[in-house]
Amino acid sequence: MTTPACTSASKAATRAPTPAPTPYPSFSVYVRARGPVLLRTARSLTANPCDAEDLLQTALTKTYVAWDRIEDHRALDGYVRRALINTRTSQWRKRKVDEFATDELPEPAATAAAATAADPAGQQALRDAMWRAVMKLPDRQRAMVVLRYYEDLSEVQTAEVLGVSVGTVKSAVSRALGKLREDPELAPAR
């Protein structure tokens, strides 16, 4: 037999807490509407999906703190994207980047490229292999390749977003493309 004190305590423990009201309901609407798009952008900046979620959460926290100072709410995607890139940039500046050279170069297979072009499943496999190869790049090079080719920004725009010179973007993208050319998973595409 339970005592009245135990019964009320168990009811209180099983009762779901009511969420605290958000001071900015428009922020909640924005996050629900644009969250998947912003998560895709964060995923393109990191190799690990969990890191992408953390990166997006940090950027949204920064946006939430500045919500009342943001004058033009039509440009929120740009603000959050900038927060994503700034956060990721500060993360790579704190880490040491390891690069590993290889002794063997992959051999190109011309017939495999022709077979892949006619096969939709082969095209999807090639896109998946390309994304895996991009994820193998060092963080800084990956960010530049993503901004340059996935986000379709110019070299000047990429340099402005990352806060580096245009020459840095050119050389880093060139090195990244060289690494992608050498990736063995992409050999059928050559």
Coordinates of N, CA and C in Angstrom, one line a residue:
M1 N 0.8 -1.2 0.0 CA 0.0 0.0 0.0 C 0.9 1.2 0.0
T2 N 0.5 2.2 -0.9 CA 1.3 3.4 -0.9 C 0.7 4.5 -0.1
T3 N 1.5 5.3 0.4 CA 1.1 6.4 1.2 C 0.7 7.5 0.3
P4 N -0.1 8.5 0.8 CA -0.5 9.6 0.0 C 0.8 10.4 -0.5
A5 N 1.8 10.5 0.4 CA 3.0 11.3 0.0 C 3.7 10.6 -1.1
C6 N 3.8 9.3 -1.1 CA 4.4 8.5 -2.2 C 3.7 8.6 -3.5
T7 N 2.3 8.6 -3.4 CA 1.5 8.7 -4.6 C 1.7 10.1 -5.3
S8 N 1.7 11.1 -4.5 CA 1.8 12.4 -5.1 C 3.2 12.6 -5.6
A9 N 4.2 12.1 -5.0 CA 5.6 12.2 -5.5 C 5.8 11.4 -6.8
S10 N 5.2 10.2 -6.9 CA 5.3 9.4 -8.1 C 4.6 10.1 -9.2
K11 N 3.4 10.7 -9.0 CA 2.7 11.5 -10.0 C 3.5 12.6 -10.5
A12 N 4.2 13.3 -9.6 CA 5.0 14.5 -9.9 C 6.2 14.1 -10.7
A13 N 6.7 12.9 -10.4 CA 7.9 12.4 -11.1 C 7.6 12.0 -12.6
T14 N 6.4 11.4 -12.7 CA 6.0 10.9 -14.1 C 5.4 12.0 -14.9
R15 N 5.0 13.1 -14.3 CA 4.4 14.2 -15.1 C 5.5 14.9 -15.9
A16 N 5.2 15.1 -17.2 CA 6.2 15.7 -18.1 C 6.3 17.2 -17.7
P17 N 7.5 17.7 -17.6 CA 7.7 19.1 -17.3 C 7.2 20.0 -18.6
T18 N 6.6 21.1 -18.3 CA 6.2 21.9 -19.4 C 7.4 22.8 -19.8
P19 N 7.6 22.8 -21.1 CA 8.8 23.6 -21.5 C 8.6 25.1 -21.2
A20 N 9.7 25.7 -20.9 CA 9.7 27.2 -20.6 C 9.3 27.9 -21.9
P21 N 8.5 29.0 -21.8 CA 8.2 29.7 -23.1 C 9.4 30.4 -23.6
T22 N 9.6 30.3 -24.9 CA 10.7 30.9 -25.6 C 10.5 32.4 -25.7
P23 N 11.5 33.2 -25.3 CA 11.3 34.7 -25.5 C 11.2 35.1 -26.9
Y24 N 11.7 34.3 -27.9 CA 11.6 34.6 -29.3 C 10.9 33.5 -30.0
P25 N 9.6 33.5 -30.1 CA 8.9 32.4 -30.8 C 9.2 32.4 -32.3
S26 N 9.6 33.5 -32.9 CA 10.0 33.5 -34.3 C 11.3 32.7 -34.5
F27 N 12.2 32.6 -33.4 CA 13.4 31.8 -33.5 C 13.0 30.4 -33.7
S28 N 12.1 29.9 -32.8 CA 11.6 28.5 -32.9 C 11.0 28.2 -34.3
V29 N 10.2 29.1 -34.8 CA 9.7 28.9 -36.1 C 10.8 28.8 -37.2
Y30 N 11.7 29.7 -37.1 CA 12.8 29.7 -38.0 C 13.6 28.4 -38.0
V31 N 14.0 27.9 -36.8 CA 14.8 26.7 -36.6 C 14.0 25.5 -37.2
R32 N 12.7 25.4 -36.9 CA 11.9 24.3 -37.4 C 11.9 24.3 -39.0
A33 N 11.7 25.5 -39.5 CA 11.6 25.6 -41.0 C 12.9 25.4 -41.7
R34 N 14.0 26.0 -41.2 CA 15.3 26.0 -41.9 C 16.3 25.0 -41.3
G35 N 16.0 24.3 -40.3 CA 16.9 23.3 -39.6 C 17.5 22.3 -40.5
P36 N 16.7 21.6 -41.4 CA 17.3 20.6 -42.3 C 18.3 21.2 -43.3
V37 N 18.0 22.3 -43.8 CA 19.0 23.0 -44.7 C 20.3 23.4 -44.0
L38 N 20.1 23.9 -42.9 CA 21.3 24.4 -42.1 C 22.1 23.2 -41.7
L39 N 21.5 22.1 -41.3 CA 22.2 20.8 -40.9 C 23.0 20.3 -42.1
R40 N 22.4 20.4 -43.3 CA 23.2 19.9 -44.5 C 24.4 20.8 -44.7
T41 N 24.3 22.1 -44.5 CA 25.5 23.0 -44.6 C 26.5 22.6 -43.6
A42 N 26.1 22.3 -42.3 CA 27.0 21.9 -41.3 C 27.6 20.6 -41.6
R43 N 26.9 19.6 -42.2 CA 27.4 18.3 -42.5 C 28.5 18.5 -43.6
S44 N 28.3 19.5 -44.5 CA 29.3 19.6 -45.5 C 30.6 20.2 -45.0
L45 N 30.6 20.8 -43.8 CA 31.8 21.4 -43.2 C 32.5 20.4 -42.2
T46 N 31.9 19.3 -41.9 CA 32.6 18.3 -41.0 C 32.5 16.9 -41.5
A47 N 33.4 16.1 -41.1 CA 33.4 14.7 -41.5 C 32.4 13.8 -40.7
N48 N 32.1 14.2 -39.5 CA 31.3 13.4 -38.6 C 29.9 14.0 -38.4
P49 N 28.9 13.2 -38.6 CA 27.5 13.8 -38.5 C 27.2 14.3 -37.1
C50 N 27.8 13.7 -36.1 CA 27.6 14.2 -34.7 C 28.2 15.6 -34.5
D51 N 29.4 15.7 -35.1 CA 30.1 17.0 -35.0 C 29.3 18.1 -35.8
A52 N 28.7 17.7 -36.9 CA 27.8 18.6 -37.6 C 26.7 19.1 -36.8
E53 N 26.0 18.2 -36.0 CA 24.9 18.6 -35.2 C 25.4 19.5 -34.1
D54 N 26.6 19.2 -33.5 CA 27.1 20.1 -32.5 C 27.5 21.5 -33.0
L55 N 28.0 21.5 -34.3 CA 28.4 22.7 -34.9 C 27.1 23.6 -35.2
L56 N 26.1 22.9 -35.7 CA 24.8 23.7 -35.9 C 24.2 24.2 -34.6
Q57 N 24.3 23.4 -33.6 CA 23.7 23.8 -32.3 C 24.5 25.0 -31.8
T58 N 25.8 25.0 -31.9 CA 26.6 26.2 -31.5 C 26.2 27.4 -32.3
A59 N 26.1 27.3 -33.6 CA 25.8 28.4 -34.4 C 24.4 28.9 -34.1
L60 N 23.4 28.0 -33.9 CA 22.1 28.5 -33.5 C 22.1 29.1 -32.1
T61 N 22.9 28.7 -31.2 CA 23.0 29.3 -29.9 C 23.5 30.8 -30.1
K62 N 24.5 30.9 -30.9 CA 25.0 32.3 -31.2 C 24.0 33.1 -31.8
T63 N 23.2 32.6 -32.7 CA 22.1 33.3 -33.4 C 21.0 33.7 -32.4
Y64 N 20.7 32.8 -31.5 CA 19.7 33.0 -30.5 C 20.1 34.2 -29.6
V65 N 21.4 34.2 -29.2 CA 21.8 35.3 -28.3 C 21.8 36.6 -29.0
A66 N 22.0 36.6 -30.3 CA 22.0 37.9 -31.0 C 20.7 38.2 -31.7
W67 N 19.6 37.4 -31.4 CA 18.4 37.5 -32.1 C 17.8 38.9 -32.1
D68 N 17.8 39.6 -31.0 CA 17.2 40.9 -31.0 C 18.0 42.0 -31.6
R69 N 19.3 41.7 -31.9 CA 20.2 42.6 -32.5 C 20.2 42.4 -34.0
I70 N 19.7 41.3 -34.6 CA 19.6 41.1 -36.0 C 18.5 41.9 -36.6
E71 N 18.9 42.9 -37.4 CA 17.9 43.8 -38.0 C 17.1 43.2 -39.1
D72 N 17.7 42.5 -40.0 CA 17.0 42.0 -41.2 C 16.9 40.5 -41.0
H73 N 15.7 40.0 -40.6 CA 15.5 38.6 -40.4 C 15.3 37.8 -41.7
R74 N 15.3 38.5 -42.8 CA 15.2 37.9 -44.1 C 16.6 37.3 -44.5
A75 N 17.7 37.8 -43.8 CA 19.0 37.3 -44.1 C 19.6 36.4 -43.0
L76 N 18.7 35.7 -42.4 CA 19.1 34.8 -41.3 C 19.9 33.6 -41.7
D77 N 19.6 33.1 -42.9 CA 20.4 32.0 -43.4 C 21.9 32.4 -43.5
G78 N 22.1 33.5 -44.1 CA 23.5 34.0 -44.2 C 24.2 34.2 -42.9
Y79 N 23.4 34.7 -41.9 CA 23.9 34.9 -40.6 C 24.3 33.6 -39.9
V80 N 23.4 32.6 -40.0 CA 23.7 31.3 -39.4 C 24.9 30.6 -40.2
R81 N 24.9 30.7 -41.5 CA 25.9 30.1 -42.3 C 27.3 30.7 -41.9
R82 N 27.3 32.0 -41.7 CA 28.5 32.7 -41.3 C 29.0 32.2 -39.9
A83 N 28.0 32.0 -39.0 CA 28.3 31.5 -37.6 C 28.8 30.1 -37.7
L84 N 28.3 29.3 -38.6 CA 28.8 27.9 -38.8 C 30.2 28.0 -39.3
I85 N 30.5 28.8 -40.2 CA 31.9 28.8 -40.8 C 32.9 29.4 -39.8
N86 N 32.5 30.4 -39.1 CA 33.4 31.0 -38.1 C 33.6 30.1 -37.0
T87 N 32.6 29.3 -36.5 CA 32.8 28.3 -35.5 C 33.7 27.2 -36.0
R88 N 33.5 26.7 -37.2 CA 34.3 25.7 -37.7 C 35.8 26.1 -37.9
T89 N 35.9 27.4 -38.4 CA 37.3 27.9 -38.6 C 38.0 28.0 -37.3
S90 N 37.4 28.4 -36.3 CA 38.1 28.5 -35.0 C 38.4 27.1 -34.4
Q91 N 37.6 26.1 -34.8 CA 37.9 24.8 -34.4 C 39.1 24.2 -35.1
W92 N 39.3 24.5 -36.4 CA 40.5 24.0 -37.1 C 41.7 24.7 -36.7
R93 N 41.6 26.0 -36.3 CA 42.8 26.7 -35.9 C 43.3 26.1 -34.6
K94 N 42.5 25.5 -33.8 CA 42.9 24.9 -32.5 C 43.5 23.5 -32.7
R95 N 43.2 22.9 -33.8 CA 43.7 21.5 -34.0 C 44.8 21.5 -35.0
K96 N 45.6 20.4 -34.9 CA 46.7 20.2 -35.8 C 46.2 19.3 -36.9
V97 N 46.5 19.7 -38.1 CA 46.0 19.0 -39.3 C 47.1 18.0 -39.7
D98 N 46.7 16.7 -39.8 CA 47.6 15.7 -40.2 C 47.4 15.3 -41.7
E99 N 48.4 15.3 -42.5 CA 48.4 14.9 -43.9 C 49.3 13.7 -44.0
F100 N 48.8 12.7 -44.8 CA 49.6 11.5 -45.0 C 49.8 11.3 -46.5
A101 N 51.1 11.2 -46.9 CA 51.4 10.9 -48.3 C 51.3 9.4 -48.6
T102 N 51.1 9.1 -49.8 CA 51.0 7.7 -50.2 C 52.1 7.4 -51.3
D103 N 52.6 6.2 -51.3 CA 53.6 5.8 -52.2 C 53.1 5.4 -53.6
E104 N 51.8 4.9 -53.6 CA 51.2 4.4 -54.8 C 50.2 5.3 -55.4
L105 N 50.2 5.5 -56.7 CA 49.2 6.2 -57.4 C 48.2 5.3 -58.0
P106 N 46.9 5.6 -58.0 CA 45.9 4.6 -58.6 C 46.0 4.7 -60.1
E107 N 45.7 3.6 -60.7 CA 45.7 3.5 -62.2 C 44.4 3.9 -62.7
P108 N 44.3 4.8 -63.7 CA 43.0 5.1 -64.3 C 42.4 4.0 -65.1
A109 N 41.0 3.8 -65.1 CA 40.3 2.8 -65.8 C 39.3 3.5 -66.7
A110 N 39.6 3.7 -68.0 CA 38.8 4.4 -68.9 C 37.5 3.7 -69.2
T111 N 37.4 2.4 -69.2 CA 36.2 1.7 -69.5 C 35.2 1.8 -68.4
A112 N 35.7 1.9 -67.2 CA 34.8 2.0 -66.0 C 34.0 3.3 -66.0
A113 N 34.7 4.4 -66.5 CA 34.1 5.7 -66.5 C 32.9 5.7 -67.5
A114 N 33.1 5.1 -68.7 CA 32.1 5.0 -69.7 C 30.9 4.2 -69.2
A115 N 31.1 3.1 -68.5 CA 30.0 2.3 -67.9 C 29.3 3.0 -66.9
T116 N 29.9 3.8 -66.0 CA 29.3 4.6 -65.0 C 28.4 5.7 -65.5
A117 N 28.8 6.3 -66.6 CA 28.0 7.4 -67.2 C 26.7 6.9 -67.7
A118 N 26.5 5.7 -68.1 CA 25.2 5.2 -68.6 C 24.4 4.6 -67.5
D119 N 24.9 4.4 -66.4 CA 24.2 3.7 -65.3 C 23.8 4.6 -64.2
P120 N 22.5 4.8 -63.9 CA 22.1 5.7 -62.8 C 22.6 5.3 -61.4
A121 N 22.6 4.0 -61.2 CA 23.1 3.5 -59.9 C 24.6 3.7 -59.9
G122 N 25.3 3.6 -61.0 CA 26.8 3.9 -61.0 C 27.0 5.4 -60.7
Q123 N 26.2 6.2 -61.3 CA 26.3 7.7 -61.0 C 26.1 8.0 -59.5
Q124 N 25.1 7.4 -58.9 CA 24.9 7.6 -57.5 C 26.1 7.1 -56.7
A125 N 26.6 5.9 -57.1 CA 27.8 5.4 -56.4 C 29.0 6.3 -56.5
L126 N 29.1 6.9 -57.7 CA 30.2 7.9 -57.9 C 30.0 9.1 -57.1
R127 N 28.8 9.6 -57.0 CA 28.5 10.8 -56.1 C 28.9 10.4 -54.7
D128 N 28.5 9.2 -54.2 CA 28.8 8.8 -52.8 C 30.3 8.7 -52.6
A129 N 31.0 8.2 -53.6 CA 32.5 8.0 -53.5 C 33.1 9.4 -53.5
M130 N 32.6 10.3 -54.3 CA 33.1 11.7 -54.3 C 32.9 12.4 -52.9
W131 N 31.7 12.2 -52.3 CA 31.5 12.8 -51.0 C 32.4 12.2 -50.0
R132 N 32.6 10.9 -50.0 CA 33.5 10.2 -49.1 C 34.9 10.8 -49.3
A133 N 35.3 11.0 -50.5 CA 36.7 11.5 -50.8 C 36.8 13.0 -50.3
V134 N 35.7 13.8 -50.4 CA 35.7 15.1 -49.9 C 35.9 15.1 -48.4
M135 N 35.2 14.2 -47.7 CA 35.2 14.1 -46.3 C 36.6 13.7 -45.8
K136 N 37.4 13.1 -46.6 CA 38.8 12.7 -46.2 C 39.8 13.9 -46.2
L137 N 39.4 15.0 -46.9 CA 40.2 16.1 -47.0 C 40.4 16.8 -45.6
P138 N 41.5 17.5 -45.4 CA 41.7 18.2 -44.1 C 40.5 19.3 -44.0
D139 N 40.2 19.7 -42.8 CA 39.0 20.5 -42.6 C 39.0 21.8 -43.4
R140 N 40.2 22.5 -43.4 CA 40.3 23.7 -44.1 C 40.1 23.6 -45.6
Q141 N 40.7 22.6 -46.2 CA 40.5 22.3 -47.7 C 39.1 21.9 -48.0
R142 N 38.5 21.1 -47.1 CA 37.1 20.6 -47.3 C 36.2 21.8 -47.3
A143 N 36.4 22.7 -46.4 CA 35.5 23.9 -46.3 C 35.6 24.7 -47.6
M144 N 36.8 24.9 -48.1 CA 37.0 25.7 -49.3 C 36.4 25.0 -50.5
V145 N 36.6 23.7 -50.6 CA 36.0 22.9 -51.7 C 34.5 23.0 -51.7
V146 N 33.9 22.8 -50.5 CA 32.5 22.9 -50.3 C 31.9 24.2 -50.7
L147 N 32.6 25.3 -50.2 CA 32.1 26.6 -50.5 C 32.3 26.9 -52.0
R148 N 33.4 26.5 -52.6 CA 33.7 26.7 -54.0 C 32.8 26.0 -55.0
Y149 N 32.6 24.7 -54.7 CA 31.9 23.8 -55.7 C 30.5 23.3 -55.3
Y150 N 30.3 23.1 -54.0 CA 28.9 22.7 -53.6 C 28.0 23.9 -53.3
E151 N 28.6 25.0 -52.7 CA 27.8 26.2 -52.5 C 27.9 27.2 -53.7
D152 N 28.8 26.9 -54.6 CA 29.0 27.6 -55.9 C 29.4 29.1 -55.7
L153 N 30.3 29.3 -54.7 CA 30.8 30.6 -54.5 C 32.0 30.9 -55.3
S154 N 32.3 32.1 -55.7 CA 33.5 32.4 -56.4 C 34.7 32.3 -55.5
E155 N 35.9 32.4 -56.1 CA 37.2 32.4 -55.2 C 37.2 33.6 -54.3
V156 N 36.7 34.8 -54.8 CA 36.7 36.0 -54.0 C 35.7 35.9 -52.8
Q157 N 34.5 35.3 -53.1 CA 33.5 35.1 -52.1 C 33.9 34.1 -51.1
T158 N 34.6 33.1 -51.5 CA 35.1 32.0 -50.6 C 36.1 32.7 -49.7
A159 N 37.0 33.5 -50.2 CA 38.0 34.1 -49.4 C 37.4 35.1 -48.4
E160 N 36.4 35.8 -48.8 CA 35.7 36.7 -47.9 C 35.0 35.9 -46.7
V161 N 34.3 34.9 -47.1 CA 33.6 34.1 -46.1 C 34.6 33.5 -45.0
L162 N 35.7 33.0 -45.5 CA 36.7 32.3 -44.6 C 37.7 33.3 -44.0
G163 N 37.7 34.5 -44.5 CA 38.6 35.5 -44.0 C 40.1 35.3 -44.3
V164 N 40.3 34.8 -45.5 CA 41.6 34.5 -46.0 C 41.8 35.2 -47.4
S165 N 43.0 35.2 -47.9 CA 43.3 35.8 -49.2 C 42.8 34.9 -50.3
V166 N 42.6 35.5 -51.5 CA 42.2 34.8 -52.7 C 43.3 33.8 -53.0
G167 N 44.5 34.1 -52.9 CA 45.6 33.2 -53.2 C 45.6 32.0 -52.3
T168 N 45.2 32.1 -51.1 CA 45.1 31.0 -50.1 C 44.0 30.1 -50.6
V169 N 42.9 30.6 -51.0 CA 41.8 29.8 -51.5 C 42.3 29.0 -52.8
K170 N 42.9 29.7 -53.7 CA 43.4 29.1 -54.9 C 44.3 27.9 -54.7
S171 N 45.3 28.2 -53.8 CA 46.3 27.1 -53.5 C 45.7 26.0 -52.8
A172 N 44.9 26.3 -51.8 CA 44.3 25.2 -51.0 C 43.3 24.3 -51.8
V173 N 42.5 25.0 -52.7 CA 41.6 24.3 -53.6 C 42.4 23.4 -54.6
S174 N 43.5 24.0 -55.1 CA 44.3 23.2 -56.0 C 44.9 22.0 -55.3
R175 N 45.4 22.1 -54.1 CA 45.9 20.9 -53.4 C 44.8 19.9 -53.1
A176 N 43.6 20.4 -52.8 CA 42.5 19.5 -52.5 C 42.1 18.8 -53.7
L177 N 42.0 19.5 -54.9 CA 41.7 18.8 -56.1 C 42.7 17.7 -56.5
G178 N 44.0 18.0 -56.2 CA 45.0 17.0 -56.4 C 44.8 15.8 -55.6
K179 N 44.4 16.0 -54.3 CA 44.2 14.9 -53.4 C 42.9 14.1 -53.9
L180 N 41.9 14.8 -54.4 CA 40.8 14.1 -54.9 C 41.1 13.3 -56.2
R181 N 42.0 13.8 -57.0 CA 42.4 13.1 -58.2 C 43.1 11.8 -57.9
E182 N 43.8 11.8 -56.7 CA 44.6 10.6 -56.3 C 43.8 9.6 -55.5
D183 N 42.6 10.0 -55.2 CA 41.8 9.1 -54.3 C 41.4 7.8 -55.1
P184 N 41.7 6.6 -54.5 CA 41.5 5.4 -55.2 C 40.0 5.1 -55.4
E185 N 39.1 5.6 -54.6 CA 37.7 5.3 -54.8 C 37.2 6.1 -56.0
L186 N 37.8 7.1 -56.4 CA 37.4 7.9 -57.6 C 38.1 7.4 -58.9
A187 N 38.8 6.4 -58.8 CA 39.5 5.8 -60.0 C 38.6 5.5 -61.2
P188 N 37.4 4.9 -60.9 CA 36.5 4.6 -62.0 C 36.0 5.8 -62.8
A189 N 36.0 7.0 -62.2 CA 35.6 8.2 -62.8 C 36.5 8.8 -63.8
R190 N 37.8 8.3 -63.8 CA 38.8 8.9 -64.7 C 38.8 8.2 -66.0

